[in-house]
Amino acid sequence: FNITNLFYDFVPDVNVRITKCLNADYNLNAQFIKTFIENENMSTISMVRHKLDVFGFPKDNQLISLTSEYYNYQGTRNFFMDLLYR
C-alpha cells in the first residue's frame, strides 16, 4: 500500500500587558491530519483549541485569574472556564 499522512500544526501565541495590574495571554492551537491510501483521502481529522488567560493583580501578593479554553474537535464544541483568587 502507498500510505501518506499529512500533519499541519499552527500554534500562535500573544501576550499583552493591558495595564500595570492586568495581563492577558491568547493561544491558538490548530491541528489537521489527513491520511491517503493509494492517493485517495481516507480520513481527515481536525482539532482547534482557543485559550485565553486574564490575570489581575489588585494588590501586592494577590492574584485573580480567569482561564478559558474552547475546543472544536471534529465539529464537537466544548468550553471550559476557571476563576482563581490567591
PDB file of N, CA, C and O in Angstrom:
ATOM      1  N   PHE A   1       0.830  -1.190   0.000  1.00  0.00           N
ATOM      2  CA  PHE A   1       0.000   0.000   0.000  1.00  0.00           C
ATOM      3  C   PHE A   1       0.873   1.252   0.000  1.00  0.00           C
ATOM      4  O   PHE A   1       1.892   1.300   0.686  1.00  0.00           O
ATOM      5  N   ASN A   2       0.427   2.243  -0.690  1.00  0.00           N
ATOM      6  CA  ASN A   2       1.074   3.557  -0.681  1.00  0.00           C
ATOM      7  C   ASN A   2       0.285   4.445   0.276  1.00  0.00           C
ATOM      8  O   ASN A   2      -0.808   4.897  -0.037  1.00  0.00           O
ATOM      9  N   ILE A   3       0.826   4.679   1.482  1.00  0.00           N
ATOM     10  CA  ILE A   3       0.129   5.450   2.522  1.00  0.00           C
ATOM     11  C   ILE A   3       0.871   6.761   2.751  1.00  0.00           C
ATOM     12  O   ILE A   3       2.086   6.788   2.917  1.00  0.00           O
ATOM     13  N   THR A   4       0.112   7.868   2.755  1.00  0.00           N
ATOM     14  CA  THR A   4       0.674   9.183   3.004  1.00  0.00           C
ATOM     15  C   THR A   4      -0.117   9.864   4.109  1.00  0.00           C
ATOM     16  O   THR A   4      -1.347   9.854   4.092  1.00  0.00           O
ATOM     17  N   ASN A   5       0.583  10.439   5.076  1.00  0.00           N
ATOM     18  CA  ASN A   5      -0.046  11.207   6.150  1.00  0.00           C
ATOM     19  C   ASN A   5       0.435  12.646   6.065  1.00  0.00           C
ATOM     20  O   ASN A   5       1.633  12.900   5.937  1.00  0.00           O
ATOM     21  N   LEU A   6      -0.499  13.577   6.143  1.00  0.00           N
ATOM     22  CA  LEU A   6      -0.171  14.998   6.188  1.00  0.00           C
ATOM     23  C   LEU A   6      -0.602  15.539   7.541  1.00  0.00           C
ATOM     24  O   LEU A   6      -1.732  15.310   7.980  1.00  0.00           O
ATOM     25  N   PHE A   7       0.296  16.257   8.190  1.00  0.00           N
ATOM     26  CA  PHE A   7       0.005  16.817   9.506  1.00  0.00           C
ATOM     27  C   PHE A   7       0.341  18.303   9.477  1.00  0.00           C
ATOM     28  O   PHE A   7       1.466  18.683   9.177  1.00  0.00           O
ATOM     29  N   TYR A   8      -0.660  19.135   9.775  1.00  0.00           N
ATOM     30  CA  TYR A   8      -0.478  20.587   9.840  1.00  0.00           C
ATOM     31  C   TYR A   8      -0.724  21.020  11.275  1.00  0.00           C
ATOM     32  O   TYR A   8      -1.716  20.637  11.881  1.00  0.00           O
ATOM     33  N   ASP A   9       0.175  21.839  11.807  1.00  0.00           N
ATOM     34  CA  ASP A   9       0.067  22.310  13.190  1.00  0.00           C
ATOM     35  C   ASP A   9       0.367  23.806  13.201  1.00  0.00           C
ATOM     36  O   ASP A   9       1.450  24.229  12.809  1.00  0.00           O
ATOM     37  N   PHE A  10      -0.586  24.596  13.664  1.00  0.00           N
ATOM     38  CA  PHE A  10      -0.476  26.053  13.691  1.00  0.00           C
ATOM     39  C   PHE A  10      -0.666  26.501  15.125  1.00  0.00           C
ATOM     40  O   PHE A  10      -1.720  26.263  15.722  1.00  0.00           O
ATOM     41  N   VAL A  11       0.369  27.157  15.740  1.00  0.00           N
ATOM     42  CA  VAL A  11       0.326  27.484  17.167  1.00  0.00           C
ATOM     43  C   VAL A  11       0.847  28.895  17.434  1.00  0.00           C
ATOM     44  O   VAL A  11       1.958  29.073  17.913  1.00  0.00           O
ATOM     45  N   PRO A  12       0.053  29.938  17.141  1.00  0.00           N
ATOM     46  CA  PRO A  12       0.482  31.290  17.521  1.00  0.00           C
ATOM     47  C   PRO A  12       0.107  31.593  18.975  1.00  0.00           C
ATOM     48  O   PRO A  12      -0.808  30.989  19.538  1.00  0.00           O
ATOM     49  N   ASP A  13       0.809  32.552  19.564  1.00  0.00           N
ATOM     50  CA  ASP A  13       0.572  32.947  20.954  1.00  0.00           C
ATOM     51  C   ASP A  13       0.798  34.442  21.074  1.00  0.00           C
ATOM     52  O   ASP A  13       1.746  34.965  20.500  1.00  0.00           O
ATOM     53  N   VAL A  14      -0.081  35.115  21.810  1.00  0.00           N
ATOM     54  CA  VAL A  14       0.040  36.561  22.016  1.00  0.00           C
ATOM     55  C   VAL A  14      -0.082  36.843  23.511  1.00  0.00           C
ATOM     56  O   VAL A  14      -1.005  36.367  24.164  1.00  0.00           O
ATOM     57  N   ASN A  15       0.854  37.621  24.036  1.00  0.00           N
ATOM     58  CA  ASN A  15       0.822  38.030  25.429  1.00  0.00           C
ATOM     59  C   ASN A  15       0.788  39.549  25.461  1.00  0.00           C
ATOM     60  O   ASN A  15       1.644  40.197  24.876  1.00  0.00           O
ATOM     61  N   VAL A  16      -0.223  40.106  26.168  1.00  0.00           N
ATOM     62  CA  VAL A  16      -0.422  41.557  26.178  1.00  0.00           C
ATOM     63  C   VAL A  16      -0.494  42.059  27.615  1.00  0.00           C
ATOM     64  O   VAL A  16      -1.202  41.489  28.448  1.00  0.00           O
ATOM     65  N   ARG A  17       0.229  43.121  27.884  1.00  0.00           N
ATOM     66  CA  ARG A  17       0.105  43.806  29.172  1.00  0.00           C
ATOM     67  C   ARG A  17      -0.865  44.958  28.952  1.00  0.00           C
ATOM     68  O   ARG A  17      -0.529  45.974  28.348  1.00  0.00           O
ATOM     69  N   ILE A  18      -2.090  44.808  29.446  1.00  0.00           N
ATOM     70  CA  ILE A  18      -3.152  45.783  29.206  1.00  0.00           C
ATOM     71  C   ILE A  18      -2.948  47.021  30.074  1.00  0.00           C
ATOM     72  O   ILE A  18      -3.008  48.146  29.583  1.00  0.00           O
ATOM     73  N   THR A  19      -2.739  46.796  31.359  1.00  0.00           N
ATOM     74  CA  THR A  19      -2.414  47.880  32.291  1.00  0.00           C
ATOM     75  C   THR A  19      -1.314  47.372  33.221  1.00  0.00           C
ATOM     76  O   THR A  19      -0.869  46.230  33.108  1.00  0.00           O
ATOM     77  N   LYS A  20      -0.921  48.194  34.151  1.00  0.00           N
ATOM     78  CA  LYS A  20       0.115  47.811  35.115  1.00  0.00           C
ATOM     79  C   LYS A  20      -0.293  46.569  35.913  1.00  0.00           C
ATOM     80  O   LYS A  20       0.549  45.750  36.270  1.00  0.00           O
ATOM     81  N   CYS A  21      -1.593  46.407  36.167  1.00  0.00           N
ATOM     82  CA  CYS A  21      -2.044  45.294  37.003  1.00  0.00           C
ATOM     83  C   CYS A  21      -2.970  44.322  36.270  1.00  0.00           C
ATOM     84  O   CYS A  21      -3.695  43.552  36.898  1.00  0.00           O
ATOM     85  N   LEU A  22      -2.942  44.305  34.913  1.00  0.00           N
ATOM     86  CA  LEU A  22      -3.803  43.406  34.148  1.00  0.00           C
ATOM     87  C   LEU A  22      -3.061  42.906  32.907  1.00  0.00           C
ATOM     88  O   LEU A  22      -2.617  43.707  32.073  1.00  0.00           O
ATOM     89  N   ASN A  23      -2.931  41.579  32.808  1.00  0.00           N
ATOM     90  CA  ASN A  23      -2.268  40.939  31.678  1.00  0.00           C
ATOM     91  C   ASN A  23      -3.224  39.943  31.017  1.00  0.00           C
ATOM     92  O   ASN A  23      -4.112  39.395  31.680  1.00  0.00           O
ATOM     93  N   ALA A  24      -3.006  39.673  29.734  1.00  0.00           N
ATOM     94  CA  ALA A  24      -3.800  38.682  29.016  1.00  0.00           C
ATOM     95  C   ALA A  24      -2.881  37.869  28.108  1.00  0.00           C
ATOM     96  O   ALA A  24      -1.900  38.374  27.570  1.00  0.00           O
ATOM     97  N   ASP A  25      -3.226  36.596  27.956  1.00  0.00           N
ATOM     98  CA  ASP A  25      -2.466  35.692  27.094  1.00  0.00           C
ATOM     99  C   ASP A  25      -3.459  34.905  26.247  1.00  0.00           C
ATOM    100  O   ASP A  25      -4.382  34.282  26.778  1.00  0.00           O
ATOM    101  N   TYR A  26      -3.281  34.960  24.917  1.00  0.00           N
ATOM    102  CA  TYR A  26      -4.142  34.208  23.983  1.00  0.00           C
ATOM    103  C   TYR A  26      -3.288  33.208  23.230  1.00  0.00           C
ATOM    104  O   TYR A  26      -2.195  33.524  22.774  1.00  0.00           O
ATOM    105  N   ASN A  27      -3.801  31.991  23.104  1.00  0.00           N
ATOM    106  CA  ASN A  27      -3.083  30.920  22.426  1.00  0.00           C
ATOM    107  C   ASN A  27      -4.061  30.174  21.525  1.00  0.00           C
ATOM    108  O   ASN A  27      -5.160  29.838  21.950  1.00  0.00           O
ATOM    109  N   LEU A  28      -3.646  29.928  20.298  1.00  0.00           N
ATOM    110  CA  LEU A  28      -4.429  29.129  19.346  1.00  0.00           C
ATOM    111  C   LEU A  28      -3.613  27.900  19.001  1.00  0.00           C
ATOM    112  O   LEU A  28      -2.408  27.993  18.755  1.00  0.00           O
ATOM    113  N   ASN A  29      -4.249  26.744  19.002  1.00  0.00           N
ATOM    114  CA  ASN A  29      -3.600  25.504  18.579  1.00  0.00           C
ATOM    115  C   ASN A  29      -4.531  24.823  17.585  1.00  0.00           C
ATOM    116  O   ASN A  29      -5.574  24.299  17.969  1.00  0.00           O
ATOM    117  N   ALA A  30      -4.166  24.854  16.307  1.00  0.00           N
ATOM    118  CA  ALA A  30      -4.979  24.247  15.252  1.00  0.00           C
ATOM    119  C   ALA A  30      -4.189  23.099  14.632  1.00  0.00           C
ATOM    120  O   ALA A  30      -3.056  23.284  14.187  1.00  0.00           O
ATOM    121  N   GLN A  31      -4.793  21.913  14.619  1.00  0.00           N
ATOM    122  CA  GLN A  31      -4.145  20.734  14.061  1.00  0.00           C
ATOM    123  C   GLN A  31      -5.071  20.070  13.052  1.00  0.00           C
ATOM    124  O   GLN A  31      -6.264  19.914  13.302  1.00  0.00           O
ATOM    125  N   PHE A  32      -4.488  19.678  11.925  1.00  0.00           N
ATOM    126  CA  PHE A  32      -5.236  18.993  10.874  1.00  0.00           C
ATOM    127  C   PHE A  32      -4.409  17.807  10.395  1.00  0.00           C
ATOM    128  O   PHE A  32      -3.215  17.941  10.114  1.00  0.00           O
ATOM    129  N   ILE A  33      -5.040  16.642  10.308  1.00  0.00           N
ATOM    130  CA  ILE A  33      -4.361  15.424   9.868  1.00  0.00           C
ATOM    131  C   ILE A  33      -5.171  14.805   8.732  1.00  0.00           C
ATOM    132  O   ILE A  33      -6.389  14.619   8.854  1.00  0.00           O
ATOM    133  N   LYS A  34      -4.503  14.480   7.633  1.00  0.00           N
ATOM    134  CA  LYS A  34      -5.142  13.800   6.506  1.00  0.00           C
ATOM    135  C   LYS A  34      -4.365  12.528   6.203  1.00  0.00           C
ATOM    136  O   LYS A  34      -3.140  12.521   6.224  1.00  0.00           O
ATOM    137  N   THR A  35      -5.094  11.453   5.929  1.00  0.00           N
ATOM    138  CA  THR A  35      -4.477  10.181   5.574  1.00  0.00           C
ATOM    139  C   THR A  35      -4.952   9.775   4.183  1.00  0.00           C
ATOM    140  O   THR A  35      -6.151   9.771   3.909  1.00  0.00           O
ATOM    141  N   PHE A  36      -3.995   9.445   3.333  1.00  0.00           N
ATOM    142  CA  PHE A  36      -4.280   9.000   1.972  1.00  0.00           C
ATOM    143  C   PHE A  36      -3.754   7.581   1.789  1.00  0.00           C
ATOM    144  O   PHE A  36      -2.636   7.268   2.205  1.00  0.00           O
ATOM    145  N   ILE A  37      -4.555   6.723   1.185  1.00  0.00           N
ATOM    146  CA  ILE A  37      -4.120   5.383   0.787  1.00  0.00           C
ATOM    147  C   ILE A  37      -4.321   5.285  -0.721  1.00  0.00           C
ATOM    148  O   ILE A  37      -5.434   5.475  -1.222  1.00  0.00           O
ATOM    149  N   GLU A  38      -3.230   5.010  -1.423  1.00  0.00           N
ATOM    150  CA  GLU A  38      -3.246   4.957  -2.892  1.00  0.00           C
ATOM    151  C   GLU A  38      -3.834   6.251  -3.473  1.00  0.00           C
ATOM    152  O   GLU A  38      -4.682   6.217  -4.371  1.00  0.00           O
ATOM    153  N   ASN A  39      -3.397   7.398  -2.907  1.00  0.00           N
ATOM    154  CA  ASN A  39      -3.811   8.741  -3.339  1.00  0.00           C
ATOM    155  C   ASN A  39      -5.294   9.043  -3.136  1.00  0.00           C
ATOM    156  O   ASN A  39      -5.819  10.001  -3.687  1.00  0.00           O
ATOM    157  N   GLU A  40      -5.991   8.245  -2.353  1.00  0.00           N
ATOM    158  CA  GLU A  40      -7.399   8.506  -2.035  1.00  0.00           C
ATOM    159  C   GLU A  40      -7.495   8.958  -0.576  1.00  0.00           C
ATOM    160  O   GLU A  40      -6.974   8.284   0.317  1.00  0.00           O
ATOM    161  N   ASN A  41      -8.167  10.092  -0.339  1.00  0.00           N
ATOM    162  CA  ASN A  41      -8.315  10.632   1.008  1.00  0.00           C
ATOM    163  C   ASN A  41      -9.184   9.693   1.835  1.00  0.00           C
ATOM    164  O   ASN A  41     -10.368   9.558   1.589  1.00  0.00           O
ATOM    165  N   MET A  42      -8.573   9.059   2.843  1.00  0.00           N
ATOM    166  CA  MET A  42      -9.301   8.090   3.665  1.00  0.00           C
ATOM    167  C   MET A  42      -9.841   8.703   4.957  1.00  0.00           C
ATOM    168  O   MET A  42     -10.858   8.255   5.459  1.00  0.00           O
ATOM    169  N   SER A  43      -9.147   9.697   5.499  1.00  0.00           N
ATOM    170  CA  SER A  43      -9.641  10.325   6.731  1.00  0.00           C
ATOM    171  C   SER A  43      -9.072  11.726   6.875  1.00  0.00           C
ATOM    172  O   SER A  43      -7.975  12.012   6.423  1.00  0.00           O
ATOM    173  N   THR A  44      -9.865  12.566   7.512  1.00  0.00           N
ATOM    174  CA  THR A  44      -9.455  13.927   7.842  1.00  0.00           C
ATOM    175  C   THR A  44      -9.860  14.196   9.287  1.00  0.00           C
ATOM    176  O   THR A  44     -11.016  13.991   9.651  1.00  0.00           O
ATOM    177  N   ILE A  45      -8.904  14.621  10.090  1.00  0.00           N
ATOM    178  CA  ILE A  45      -9.158  14.918  11.499  1.00  0.00           C
ATOM    179  C   ILE A  45      -8.746  16.361  11.749  1.00  0.00           C
ATOM    180  O   ILE A  45      -7.677  16.788  11.322  1.00  0.00           O
ATOM    181  N   SER A  46      -9.598  17.111  12.448  1.00  0.00           N
ATOM    182  CA  SER A  46      -9.262  18.494  12.781  1.00  0.00           C
ATOM    183  C   SER A  46      -9.568  18.762  14.251  1.00  0.00           C
ATOM    184  O   SER A  46     -10.541  18.258  14.797  1.00  0.00           O
ATOM    185  N   MET A  47      -8.682  19.534  14.885  1.00  0.00           N
ATOM    186  CA  MET A  47      -8.869  19.939  16.268  1.00  0.00           C
ATOM    187  C   MET A  47      -8.351  21.361  16.410  1.00  0.00           C
ATOM    188  O   MET A  47      -7.244  21.670  15.996  1.00  0.00           O
ATOM    189  N   VAL A  48      -9.200  22.230  16.960  1.00  0.00           N
ATOM    190  CA  VAL A  48      -8.826  23.629  17.178  1.00  0.00           C
ATOM    191  C   VAL A  48      -9.078  23.960  18.646  1.00  0.00           C
ATOM    192  O   VAL A  48     -10.143  23.655  19.186  1.00  0.00           O
ATOM    193  N   ARG A  49      -8.078  24.564  19.294  1.00  0.00           N
ATOM    194  CA  ARG A  49      -8.224  24.972  20.689  1.00  0.00           C
ATOM    195  C   ARG A  49      -7.865  26.447  20.800  1.00  0.00           C
ATOM    196  O   ARG A  49      -6.819  26.887  20.338  1.00  0.00           O
ATOM    197  N   HIS A  50      -8.761  27.215  21.407  1.00  0.00           N
ATOM    198  CA  HIS A  50      -8.505  28.616  21.739  1.00  0.00           C
ATOM    199  C   HIS A  50      -8.361  28.687  23.253  1.00  0.00           C
ATOM    200  O   HIS A  50      -9.181  28.140  23.986  1.00  0.00           O
ATOM    201  N   LYS A  51      -7.325  29.370  23.720  1.00  0.00           N
ATOM    202  CA  LYS A  51      -7.127  29.510  25.163  1.00  0.00           C
ATOM    203  C   LYS A  51      -6.879  30.975  25.470  1.00  0.00           C
ATOM    204  O   LYS A  51      -6.027  31.612  24.854  1.00  0.00           O
ATOM    205  N   LEU A  52      -7.639  31.509  26.419  1.00  0.00           N
ATOM    206  CA  LEU A  52      -7.490  32.891  26.844  1.00  0.00           C
ATOM    207  C   LEU A  52      -7.334  32.924  28.353  1.00  0.00           C
ATOM    208  O   LEU A  52      -8.174  32.395  29.091  1.00  0.00           O
ATOM    209  N   ASP A  53      -6.251  33.528  28.811  1.00  0.00           N
ATOM    210  CA  ASP A  53      -5.990  33.699  30.241  1.00  0.00           C
ATOM    211  C   ASP A  53      -5.888  35.185  30.526  1.00  0.00           C
ATOM    212  O   ASP A  53      -5.186  35.915  29.830  1.00  0.00           O
ATOM    213  N   VAL A  54      -6.589  35.627  31.567  1.00  0.00           N
ATOM    214  CA  VAL A  54      -6.531  37.027  32.002  1.00  0.00           C
ATOM    215  C   VAL A  54      -6.106  37.024  33.469  1.00  0.00           C
ATOM    216  O   VAL A  54      -6.686  36.312  34.287  1.00  0.00           O
ATOM    217  N   PHE A  55      -5.068  37.812  33.769  1.00  0.00           N
ATOM    218  CA  PHE A  55      -4.519  37.869  35.115  1.00  0.00           C
ATOM    219  C   PHE A  55      -4.605  39.292  35.648  1.00  0.00           C
ATOM    220  O   PHE A  55      -4.152  40.228  34.995  1.00  0.00           O
ATOM    221  N   GLY A  56      -5.173  39.424  36.850  1.00  0.00           N
ATOM    222  CA  GLY A  56      -5.251  40.717  37.509  1.00  0.00           C
ATOM    223  C   GLY A  56      -4.500  40.676  38.823  1.00  0.00           C
ATOM    224  O   GLY A  56      -4.513  39.669  39.532  1.00  0.00           O
ATOM    225  N   PHE A  57      -3.832  41.765  39.122  1.00  0.00           N
ATOM    226  CA  PHE A  57      -3.058  41.880  40.358  1.00  0.00           C
ATOM    227  C   PHE A  57      -3.569  43.102  41.126  1.00  0.00           C
ATOM    228  O   PHE A  57      -3.006  44.192  41.028  1.00  0.00           O
ATOM    229  N   PRO A  58      -4.661  42.949  41.911  1.00  0.00           N
ATOM    230  CA  PRO A  58      -5.267  44.107  42.573  1.00  0.00           C
ATOM    231  C   PRO A  58      -4.380  44.735  43.643  1.00  0.00           C
ATOM    232  O   PRO A  58      -4.379  45.953  43.809  1.00  0.00           O
ATOM    233  N   LYS A  59      -3.636  43.917  44.393  1.00  0.00           N
ATOM    234  CA  LYS A  59      -2.744  44.404  45.452  1.00  0.00           C
ATOM    235  C   LYS A  59      -1.524  43.495  45.494  1.00  0.00           C
ATOM    236  O   LYS A  59      -1.500  42.436  44.870  1.00  0.00           O
ATOM    237  N   ASP A  60      -0.524  43.891  46.272  1.00  0.00           N
ATOM    238  CA  ASP A  60       0.655  43.034  46.454  1.00  0.00           C
ATOM    239  C   ASP A  60       0.231  41.677  47.001  1.00  0.00           C
ATOM    240  O   ASP A  60      -0.640  41.588  47.876  1.00  0.00           O
ATOM    241  N   ASN A  61       0.838  40.620  46.473  1.00  0.00           N
ATOM    242  CA  ASN A  61       0.594  39.238  46.904  1.00  0.00           C
ATOM    243  C   ASN A  61      -0.841  38.778  46.655  1.00  0.00           C
ATOM    244  O   ASN A  61      -1.317  37.866  47.332  1.00  0.00           O
ATOM    245  N   GLN A  62      -1.537  39.389  45.710  1.00  0.00           N
ATOM    246  CA  GLN A  62      -2.880  38.950  45.335  1.00  0.00           C
ATOM    247  C   GLN A  62      -2.929  38.718  43.829  1.00  0.00           C
ATOM    248  O   GLN A  62      -2.304  39.445  43.057  1.00  0.00           O
ATOM    249  N   LEU A  63      -3.691  37.700  43.450  1.00  0.00           N
ATOM    250  CA  LEU A  63      -3.840  37.353  42.040  1.00  0.00           C
ATOM    251  C   LEU A  63      -5.267  36.910  41.786  1.00  0.00           C
ATOM    252  O   LEU A  63      -5.824  36.097  42.531  1.00  0.00           O
ATOM    253  N   ILE A  64      -5.860  37.438  40.742  1.00  0.00           N
ATOM    254  CA  ILE A  64      -7.148  36.965  40.247  1.00  0.00           C
ATOM    255  C   ILE A  64      -6.905  36.536  38.800  1.00  0.00           C
ATOM    256  O   ILE A  64      -6.393  37.318  37.998  1.00  0.00           O
ATOM    257  N   SER A  65      -7.246  35.289  38.490  1.00  0.00           N
ATOM    258  CA  SER A  65      -7.054  34.830  37.116  1.00  0.00           C
ATOM    259  C   SER A  65      -8.329  34.200  36.582  1.00  0.00           C
ATOM    260  O   SER A  65      -9.061  33.537  37.316  1.00  0.00           O
ATOM    261  N   LEU A  66      -8.577  34.429  35.310  1.00  0.00           N
ATOM    262  CA  LEU A  66      -9.694  33.831  34.592  1.00  0.00           C
ATOM    263  C   LEU A  66      -9.084  33.079  33.410  1.00  0.00           C
ATOM    264  O   LEU A  66      -8.436  33.677  32.554  1.00  0.00           O
ATOM    265  N   THR A  67      -9.260  31.772  33.419  1.00  0.00           N
ATOM    266  CA  THR A  67      -8.708  30.921  32.377  1.00  0.00           C
ATOM    267  C   THR A  67      -9.861  30.286  31.615  1.00  0.00           C
ATOM    268  O   THR A  67     -10.765  29.718  32.224  1.00  0.00           O
ATOM    269  N   SER A  68      -9.824  30.377  30.288  1.00  0.00           N
ATOM    270  CA  SER A  68     -10.880  29.780  29.478  1.00  0.00           C
ATOM    271  C   SER A  68     -10.272  29.033  28.296  1.00  0.00           C
ATOM    272  O   SER A  68      -9.248  29.434  27.744  1.00  0.00           O
ATOM    273  N   GLU A  69     -10.914  27.921  27.946  1.00  0.00           N
ATOM    274  CA  GLU A  69     -10.489  27.114  26.801  1.00  0.00           C
ATOM    275  C   GLU A  69     -11.720  26.713  25.995  1.00  0.00           C
ATOM    276  O   GLU A  69     -12.735  26.312  26.554  1.00  0.00           O
ATOM    277  N   TYR A  70     -11.586  26.831  24.680  1.00  0.00           N
ATOM    278  CA  TYR A  70     -12.650  26.439  23.758  1.00  0.00           C
ATOM    279  C   TYR A  70     -12.067  25.427  22.781  1.00  0.00           C
ATOM    280  O   TYR A  70     -11.037  25.687  22.155  1.00  0.00           O
ATOM    281  N   TYR A  71     -12.701  24.257  22.685  1.00  0.00           N
ATOM    282  CA  TYR A  71     -12.243  23.196  21.799  1.00  0.00           C
ATOM    283  C   TYR A  71     -13.283  22.936  20.713  1.00  0.00           C
ATOM    284  O   TYR A  71     -14.483  22.929  20.991  1.00  0.00           O
ATOM    285  N   ASN A  72     -12.801  22.702  19.511  1.00  0.00           N
ATOM    286  CA  ASN A  72     -13.648  22.235  18.420  1.00  0.00           C
ATOM    287  C   ASN A  72     -12.936  21.034  17.820  1.00  0.00           C
ATOM    288  O   ASN A  72     -11.929  21.164  17.132  1.00  0.00           O
ATOM    289  N   TYR A  73     -13.451  19.845  18.103  1.00  0.00           N
ATOM    290  CA  TYR A  73     -12.863  18.604  17.613  1.00  0.00           C
ATOM    291  C   TYR A  73     -13.881  17.892  16.748  1.00  0.00           C
ATOM    292  O   TYR A  73     -14.907  17.435  17.247  1.00  0.00           O
ATOM    293  N   GLN A  74     -13.620  17.866  15.461  1.00  0.00           N
ATOM    294  CA  GLN A  74     -14.496  17.190  14.508  1.00  0.00           C
ATOM    295  C   GLN A  74     -15.944  17.687  14.620  1.00  0.00           C
ATOM    296  O   GLN A  74     -16.881  16.911  14.511  1.00  0.00           O
ATOM    297  N   GLY A  75     -16.127  18.961  14.865  1.00  0.00           N
ATOM    298  CA  GLY A  75     -17.467  19.540  14.953  1.00  0.00           C
ATOM    299  C   GLY A  75     -18.073  19.507  16.344  1.00  0.00           C
ATOM    300  O   GLY A  75     -19.134  20.079  16.574  1.00  0.00           O
ATOM    301  N   THR A  76     -17.431  18.846  17.297  1.00  0.00           N
ATOM    302  CA  THR A  76     -17.907  18.820  18.675  1.00  0.00           C
ATOM    303  C   THR A  76     -17.234  19.958  19.425  1.00  0.00           C
ATOM    304  O   THR A  76     -16.014  20.068  19.435  1.00  0.00           O
ATOM    305  N   ARG A  77     -18.037  20.816  20.045  1.00  0.00           N
ATOM    306  CA  ARG A  77     -17.511  22.005  20.712  1.00  0.00           C
ATOM    307  C   ARG A  77     -17.619  21.866  22.232  1.00  0.00           C
ATOM    308  O   ARG A  77     -18.630  21.400  22.747  1.00  0.00           O
ATOM    309  N   ASN A  78     -16.557  22.282  22.926  1.00  0.00           N
ATOM    310  CA  ASN A  78     -16.524  22.267  24.388  1.00  0.00           C
ATOM    311  C   ASN A  78     -15.909  23.573  24.876  1.00  0.00           C
ATOM    312  O   ASN A  78     -14.980  24.101  24.267  1.00  0.00           O
ATOM    313  N   PHE A  79     -16.422  24.065  26.005  1.00  0.00           N
ATOM    314  CA  PHE A  79     -15.921  25.302  26.594  1.00  0.00           C
ATOM    315  C   PHE A  79     -15.693  25.069  28.084  1.00  0.00           C
ATOM    316  O   PHE A  79     -16.560  24.520  28.772  1.00  0.00           O
ATOM    317  N   PHE A  80     -14.532  25.495  28.579  1.00  0.00           N
ATOM    318  CA  PHE A  80     -14.183  25.352  29.992  1.00  0.00           C
ATOM    319  C   PHE A  80     -13.690  26.696  30.510  1.00  0.00           C
ATOM    320  O   PHE A  80     -13.014  27.432  29.789  1.00  0.00           O
ATOM    321  N   MET A  81     -14.029  27.005  31.768  1.00  0.00           N
ATOM    322  CA  MET A  81     -13.585  28.259  32.362  1.00  0.00           C
ATOM    323  C   MET A  81     -13.296  28.051  33.844  1.00  0.00           C
ATOM    324  O   MET A  81     -14.013  27.336  34.528  1.00  0.00           O
ATOM    325  N   ASP A  82     -12.222  28.678  34.317  1.00  0.00           N
ATOM    326  CA  ASP A  82     -11.832  28.630  35.720  1.00  0.00           C
ATOM    327  C   ASP A  82     -11.586  30.046  36.229  1.00  0.00           C
ATOM    328  O   ASP A  82     -11.010  30.868  35.526  1.00  0.00           O
ATOM    329  N   LEU A  83     -11.974  30.291  37.474  1.00  0.00           N
ATOM    330  CA  LEU A  83     -11.710  31.550  38.146  1.00  0.00           C
ATOM    331  C   LEU A  83     -10.901  31.218  39.398  1.00  0.00           C
ATOM    332  O   LEU A  83     -11.264  30.328  40.161  1.00  0.00           O
ATOM    333  N   LEU A  84      -9.801  31.947  39.598  1.00  0.00           N
ATOM    334  CA  LEU A  84      -8.914  31.664  40.714  1.00  0.00           C
ATOM    335  C   LEU A  84      -8.567  32.964  41.445  1.00  0.00           C
ATOM    336  O   LEU A  84      -8.328  33.992  40.812  1.00  0.00           O
ATOM    337  N   TYR A  85      -8.554  32.876  42.775  1.00  0.00           N
ATOM    338  CA  TYR A  85      -8.093  34.009  43.602  1.00  0.00           C
ATOM    339  C   TYR A  85      -7.048  33.469  44.560  1.00  0.00           C
ATOM    340  O   TYR A  85      -7.256  32.468  45.242  1.00  0.00           O
ATOM    341  N   ARG A  86      -5.916  34.175  44.623  1.00  0.00           N
ATOM    342  CA  ARG A  86      -4.859  33.791  45.572  1.00  0.00           C
ATOM    343  C   ARG A  86      -4.416  35.016  46.333  1.00  0.00           C
ATOM    344  O   ARG A  86      -4.283  36.074  45.818  1.00  0.00           O
TER     345      ARG A  86
END
